[in-house]
């Protein structure tokens, strides 16, 4: 009875004034509906009523179990009946076809009414909702309140298929106008292993709603038995494992009954009972009840046989049997039944009864054990919809085999581990107590159950999902719970521990699985999964008709095609029939069951095809066919499910073509020290990683991390389950699939993929090992291929920031950086006191501001409730970063009403969402009343650090265009075809890979990447970014496509499009776009840039030239000796470009790497197979050897043999016959101990090895270390050495456009240029490293910056120097400086402009987007020495400028021969030269040439390398350069032709002279030098400047002075004559003097030196005055004399006492700077005391911000010039063609 009483009515007038009372008693009457109350009597001051009503009737229990009468199989659906929870406590199905307003949601319960849903009838078992649009927000409203009531239980349609029918729903009218009520039919189909599915809406037609439900609950009950361990058993339907390990107890279970004591253990033995047949018993009984087990006399032992049985209704029974005697037929059995009791853990046993069969002496004892471990977890629906009808499905996260391990970067993180599961209970984890545990914490001290799985996921309005597990272990007066907030992201992600909030552990998890499920419809028999991008293609099923027989019917179906069988023929030829029902027999017929369709629907992993428009049936329905496609790794035949009452034929087809493409595995783990690692940021969903292979290799390796490969374009795609795949021309090869997550091994992260395609041996399967090393500065690195042993075991190495331990980071000021990538997140733009609002109920709001107080709340408060203004947290700017999520926590709010000492707090998580949407504001996900914590989530682009995809793969290298992205404005381009020259404004603005940035005064449409600016009118969008760059491998160009939504003026049917084609142009300028051509609607731009130039490697001997670095690495210094490396018991000998240890040293013959052994070494690669390669990513040189000895034998099962191994105490190095018929080996080192072996199979592969050289400045030669070994078949070494470090000095003199530039003046050997700008000091040295720079300035840097706070940054490395000339400015660029933001390094551009002085560098600007520093430097070093072109006619040179001419005389017409060209291979060449053209030669092919190359010993070889048709003559510094072209093709590069240049130098002593071969350049230019007197007149005739100087010098002397000079000269001659006569009258003395004179003269004639004082800008030590000594070429002696070899001039050493202690720098061969102690200076110019001892510059006070100076010794030097004695002034000093202001010094 239900009674309702009302008290405290009007008082009676009695003494006590008793108040009146009313009592209503409700009684059940199912037929009266509401009923009416009836008055009964007034009794005891109470008015009594009774009320018969159907509302007082209890639910009629409905039998949810059914037995199939034909097969006697039993089915039980009761586990699907839901009895608690409100609206969410029901199952649901969604019909989301069409517009949102047409969507419908169905709530369903099984065998009982719905749990209350607002608007639905109380007794309805199904109900339909629609979605109402209220100001853009959709919410549920009831549409049909009752779709039927549960009045009968399930019925069996056929084996494994049940039907539930709900009838008598709301009123409904059929299409014919018949009045009826709604009916619901649910077809349940047995589907094992899928407990967590939910019903799928099929159709609603003629007042009948039909659903299909694949569930294991519809499978017949069966019994499973486990006799192995009898400790755990798997439910075959749900896959849930009952694990009774926690019941194992050392004391066992002791129970008393019938005067006896019984003892037994579960999952273990009972030692007190003794043993049975030598094995400990599991249980026994004792005759008396006793407390002390020691006094027991055990008898009737059991446990010889154990069985554990499970029936799918959930009955679990453990049976222990004792010994059984055949003769006496005696035996003892313990039968233990497990009973579910959620509150008992681990368990309590009790005795039930004992059955004794006295005749057979068999005793059966029955026990009951109550435990939570026997409870079946209630199914939790892993699918959930939000109020707007968006559906989410987390079941992808519940299918992982292993538990998820949360990333925990907190202080305690390395002492504890969190295990989490989604929707399903965790597997058994030692220490986690309880049943259906969803979250568990295991630490060093103890383990805690943090909550059980019993609530489905919940969803907030902005799409944040939360899973809450409650009822964990006790926590003070409460219990532990777990909250996981899941956010949609495009990565697989890992759960991350956030905080402990009172007793609740909070995690955040960003994963693609948390994105809304989208239904998609595809045509052409294909449909794309919108969440993961996978394309399902059912065309392989469409090849022929499918025939399915069921009972008396046969069904013909064709997927996506027309039936070819001659069934269901129709006269209407317009109809294409795809489905036909055929009834056999005399009363047979054929009916069309559906017309052709190619539409496929995708819904949450299920594919569906619906054929409609068949023949009429039951006069009202049209026949139709629906096929549901399910994933199965092999395609099976379709199965007919059933015919529905409305003539729809349902089929289920399990096929591989419906499988999702990937397997997933847990991607985070811990090392021994407890550090957390999370590789999930490397998992990719839209593309895959491609490994770096050797330069020029054709194979491509595609790799994904922790999941299978993403779908990729291409004709042949990789197998969908592969995680690594090799593409090499033929069929793609699966190199392994996902099994286990990453592991920590030997100090690095190792990820292994197994079960790929078969190996060549046809036994093993291919596998892949990826070794990930932590490298914080490599953010976008790629995996690198190391080896493929026997084409079976592949190894990759991958230096990446993702393999570093997870770190958290906290900053103030509303900013935080990602500690791994360095990306700075700044949320200041979201701040502001007006703030935002977030709703927590229909009326309740929270005011919240970001990083500051909110004006609606009290001062200092960041968030508060809207109505009460109660503070929920004080404002804070401390933003934190943990594993891809930003977080802001406001603490110290008002006191919490539910807890005395707690205060409100708010947690705001910022999640990456690439484009801001309507939900770009904070959303309140949950308000936890227990802990008074508010959780907010905000999806914003400010939390993203994904970089625009701006690169394209070219073979094994990547072309990255991101340096060209304009970060501040856009590139300007001009339309040259426009004739309006007055308009100087740009016609186009362009950016690549991202839209144009806002530009002042240019109103380009937002989002446009290419914008056209008309002369009159507003700018128009002619292109937006459509995707990454594309490589056209045929034309070998990279291009970018842009599409716009702007209709084209010329043809409105088309929109404007743009295309940029990038072409290779080597150099330092990045180039700019130029308009190439335009049609009406299309614009094509060209962009020449070095970024798209290919990377090449050239190998010669033991050195390798990398074209991109433009540097040659030479390893020959390492080849002088061999190296030994030991690992464990193995010692290897390594040779670099040379053979390793030979057989006499225990090595091998011709091996580059040998494994040493006492008897005979093993070769790991022949020297002849050596290969060298360079990898840019980790700047490594790789030397590999192949074709070594055969790999070690392996067993026939594919396990490697282990040598040496021990058998009978003896050691063997090879397979043996010992005691067996065939050769065998051990698979462990000690066979006597382990007995592991197999028959040998010889390997047909050969051993290989690789040495990875890495630069280490501090290592000197260094030593190799073993990096990895694979199966004794491959070994890789890592060798850190300075031999492969790039150079510290670069060329400083270069020629461009026939102009010579010499920057050596600005390159110091001892110091550097320093200046200060805005407090920061900059140190610059050109062409070589910074000397005497700040402490952390790298030894390879050319530019360093030291900030005011003392931080030092490298702004560019020496070896990256590039020299170029743009608009008469010399551009010097350096790159590869320190890291700058994500994925970039600093570079520097120095612009040198020609000036009169040496000048000083100055800071111009820093471009933050490209990370480039710009400096300017006005200096005379940037002035080109311009050659002057002259004309030559018949040997006479004429200067067109002033008409002067000089005749070259004989050397123009005479033939000459040049030698000196001897090549490395021994070839010798001679060159015949005749300036007027060769007229006689013994090589006829040379006729007509100016220069002809011949071989002295080969009459047939000759080629013209210089002809006179385009000869050019230049005069430069009084020397003549003659440049010849030719038509001969260049051997190195067929696109070029050969040319030659002769450099003529004046030598008055040489007369004609002899031309000498100098060298051949890389681009086939032959260079000759020719010293001759014939060109000396050029110095006088064409060097006007010099002639003037000379005459002025003579005019400076008066006539009188000239007379005095003449008299003095005569006196001097006479005096000299007398002295000579005195000296030389003896013969011996004459000879001595002559020999002395000759040596003296010869020495001084050959070379003279020019010493110049080095400019000082700072005071230095007295003894360290600096000098610059330069060699000056003076006339060489005549041919044949000592000092001339092979036509080159050789020099002798200088001997002078003052120079004995000169110090040179051996790096600089060209111009040494020397330090000369104790030297006094005498100037040769002018007189007077000032010039005798020049003053040093006084030290200057450095006050200005742009101060400049050379640090310490600063060399100011000019280029060396050739100098000769002038004719006509034989005694005068050499005159220099050098406008430098250096002093000539006498020492």
XYZ file of N, CA, C and O in Angstrom, residues 1304-1315 1322-1326 1328-1333 1398-1401 1417 1652-1660 1664-1668 1712-1715 1737 1740 1742 1747-1758 1781-1782:
252
model
N 88.796 39.905 -47.362
C 89.772 39.489 -46.340
C 90.143 40.628 -45.412
O 90.582 40.436 -44.299
N 89.941 41.833 -45.922
C 90.210 43.008 -45.085
C 89.376 42.959 -43.801
O 89.763 43.494 -42.774
N 88.177 42.321 -43.858
C 87.270 42.336 -42.711
C 87.336 41.035 -41.922
O 86.546 40.811 -41.028
N 88.276 40.156 -42.297
C 88.354 38.849 -41.645
C 89.585 38.835 -40.758
O 90.706 38.957 -41.241
N 89.360 38.714 -39.462
C 90.484 38.804 -38.532
C 90.862 37.432 -38.004
O 89.987 36.625 -37.679
N 92.170 37.183 -37.910
C 92.643 35.898 -37.377
C 92.705 35.905 -35.871
O 92.910 34.877 -35.255
N 92.605 37.076 -35.277
C 92.856 37.129 -33.834
C 91.745 37.783 -33.049
O 91.724 37.678 -31.837
N 90.828 38.468 -33.694
C 89.802 39.152 -32.916
C 88.473 39.103 -33.635
O 88.191 38.182 -34.389
N 87.628 40.071 -33.392
C 86.378 40.163 -34.136
C 85.873 41.590 -34.032
O 86.340 42.364 -33.217
N 84.912 41.919 -34.875
C 84.304 43.246 -34.836
C 83.228 43.236 -33.774
O 82.414 42.321 -33.722
N 83.218 44.255 -32.961
C 82.204 44.306 -31.901
C 81.511 45.650 -31.940
O 82.136 46.677 -32.201
N 80.188 45.647 -31.738
C 79.473 46.904 -31.555
C 78.270 46.616 -30.665
O 77.886 45.471 -30.445
N 77.232 42.711 -30.217
C 77.301 41.812 -31.374
C 78.764 41.613 -31.743
O 79.532 42.577 -31.804
N 79.149 40.363 -31.953
C 80.509 40.021 -32.342
C 80.447 39.438 -33.743
O 79.722 38.469 -33.981
N 81.199 40.015 -34.683
C 81.120 39.570 -36.075
C 82.527 39.342 -36.607
O 83.427 40.148 -36.349
N 82.715 38.247 -37.309
C 83.952 38.043 -38.056
C 83.565 37.388 -39.363
O 82.784 36.432 -39.363
N 84.051 37.891 -40.480
C 83.670 37.298 -41.756
C 84.623 36.169 -42.105
O 85.815 36.225 -41.795
N 85.478 33.464 -41.057
C 86.013 32.547 -40.059
C 85.369 32.801 -38.708
O 84.524 33.665 -38.575
N 85.767 31.980 -37.727
C 85.065 32.024 -36.445
C 85.325 33.330 -35.697
O 86.293 34.023 -35.955
N 84.442 33.630 -34.770
C 84.637 34.779 -33.890
C 85.772 34.452 -32.922
O 85.741 33.415 -32.256
N 86.809 35.305 -32.900
C 87.881 35.110 -31.926
C 87.652 36.052 -30.757
O 87.155 37.159 -30.931
N 88.025 35.611 -29.591
C 87.891 36.426 -28.371
C 86.462 36.919 -28.200
O 86.219 38.057 -27.818
N 85.490 36.042 -28.532
C 84.086 36.389 -28.343
C 83.652 36.038 -26.934
O 84.463 35.629 -26.103
N 87.299 51.489 -44.259
C 87.016 50.104 -43.858
C 85.618 50.017 -43.230
O 84.914 49.043 -43.390
N 85.227 51.064 -42.537
C 83.865 51.124 -41.999
C 83.645 50.204 -40.817
O 84.575 49.619 -40.269
N 82.406 50.090 -40.413
C 82.056 49.291 -39.242
C 80.645 48.748 -39.447
O 79.815 49.385 -40.089
N 80.356 47.582 -38.892
C 79.003 47.024 -39.050
C 77.986 47.789 -38.198
O 78.352 48.369 -37.164
N 76.915 47.373 -43.570
C 78.332 47.657 -43.347
C 78.837 48.381 -44.587
O 78.891 47.807 -45.674
N 102.738 45.838 -43.247
C 101.924 46.998 -42.932
C 101.470 46.897 -41.494
O 101.160 45.818 -40.999
N 101.409 48.036 -40.847
C 101.015 48.046 -39.438
C 99.521 47.789 -39.350
O 98.745 48.305 -40.126
N 99.186 46.987 -38.387
C 97.778 46.628 -38.241
C 97.072 47.691 -37.406
O 97.619 48.165 -36.405
N 95.900 48.062 -37.860
C 95.130 49.102 -37.185
C 94.781 48.687 -35.761
O 94.312 47.596 -35.528
N 94.997 49.560 -34.808
C 94.672 49.233 -33.420
C 93.501 50.084 -32.983
O 93.528 51.268 -33.154
N 92.479 49.435 -32.370
C 91.372 50.239 -31.836
C 91.347 50.158 -30.327
O 90.544 50.757 -29.687
N 92.219 49.314 -29.784
C 92.248 49.246 -28.324
C 93.705 49.145 -27.891
O 94.542 48.610 -28.587
N 93.997 49.620 -26.689
C 95.349 49.565 -26.156
C 95.718 48.115 -25.904
O 94.932 47.351 -25.388
N 96.933 47.742 -26.304
C 97.365 46.373 -26.003
C 98.751 46.417 -25.395
O 99.361 47.470 -25.252
N 103.212 43.619 -28.157
C 102.374 42.911 -29.121
C 101.885 43.817 -30.237
O 100.756 43.753 -30.638
N 102.772 44.673 -30.717
C 102.412 45.458 -31.893
C 102.207 44.482 -33.040
O 102.931 43.509 -33.144
N 101.217 44.741 -33.912
C 100.916 43.764 -34.954
C 101.305 44.242 -36.328
O 101.165 45.397 -36.652
N 101.732 43.257 -37.128
C 102.177 43.556 -38.482
C 101.465 42.660 -39.438
O 101.129 41.536 -39.145
N 101.307 43.204 -40.636
C 100.731 42.386 -41.708
C 101.807 42.255 -42.761
O 102.317 43.241 -43.258
N 99.302 36.056 -43.840
C 99.495 35.800 -42.422
C 99.562 37.117 -41.650
O 100.156 38.084 -42.096
N 99.013 37.102 -40.477
C 99.168 38.230 -39.573
C 100.206 37.819 -38.563
O 100.082 36.760 -37.952
N 101.222 38.624 -38.391
C 102.326 38.208 -37.531
C 102.498 39.180 -36.393
O 102.317 40.379 -36.541
N 102.914 38.632 -35.281
C 103.188 39.473 -34.121
C 104.708 39.593 -33.982
O 105.379 38.572 -33.861
N 96.220 54.819 -31.166
C 94.948 55.500 -30.892
C 94.705 55.464 -29.398
O 94.782 54.416 -28.778
N 89.215 54.836 -26.310
C 88.026 55.697 -26.369
C 87.028 55.250 -25.336
O 86.848 54.080 -25.093
N 83.636 54.145 -24.352
C 82.532 53.565 -25.130
C 81.216 54.019 -24.530
O 80.734 53.452 -23.567
N 78.433 51.741 -30.750
C 79.894 51.789 -30.819
C 80.438 50.542 -31.501
O 79.884 49.460 -31.400
N 81.549 50.751 -32.209
C 82.126 49.662 -32.983
C 83.610 49.610 -32.729
O 84.231 50.609 -32.461
N 84.207 48.486 -32.835
C 85.651 48.408 -32.802
C 86.064 46.983 -32.958
O 85.270 46.090 -32.769
N 87.306 46.745 -33.328
C 87.764 45.364 -33.376
C 88.147 44.957 -31.972
O 88.871 45.659 -31.287
N 87.674 43.817 -31.538
C 88.080 43.313 -30.227
C 89.529 42.937 -30.336
O 89.914 42.216 -31.250
N 90.365 43.341 -29.411
C 91.796 43.057 -29.395
C 92.401 43.385 -30.755
O 92.063 44.368 -31.372
N 93.247 42.470 -31.254
C 93.990 42.832 -32.459
C 93.076 42.810 -33.678
O 92.576 41.780 -34.045
N 92.912 43.951 -34.321
C 92.037 44.004 -35.478
C 92.892 44.214 -36.722
O 93.553 45.229 -36.838
N 92.830 43.285 -37.623
C 93.625 43.445 -38.839
C 92.858 44.229 -39.876
O 91.729 43.917 -40.156
N 93.488 45.272 -40.364
C 92.895 45.951 -41.515
C 93.836 45.706 -42.661
O 94.948 46.195 -42.674
N 93.378 44.861 -43.584
C 94.361 44.609 -44.627
C 93.749 44.632 -46.004
O 92.618 44.244 -46.199
N 94.585 45.101 -46.921
C 94.127 45.110 -48.303
C 94.546 43.831 -48.981
O 95.369 43.099 -48.491
N 95.533 52.561 -47.306
C 96.296 53.576 -46.590
C 97.256 52.897 -45.623
O 97.487 53.371 -44.536
N 97.794 51.707 -46.048
C 98.758 51.074 -45.153
C 100.126 51.758 -45.316
O 100.485 52.218 -46.391
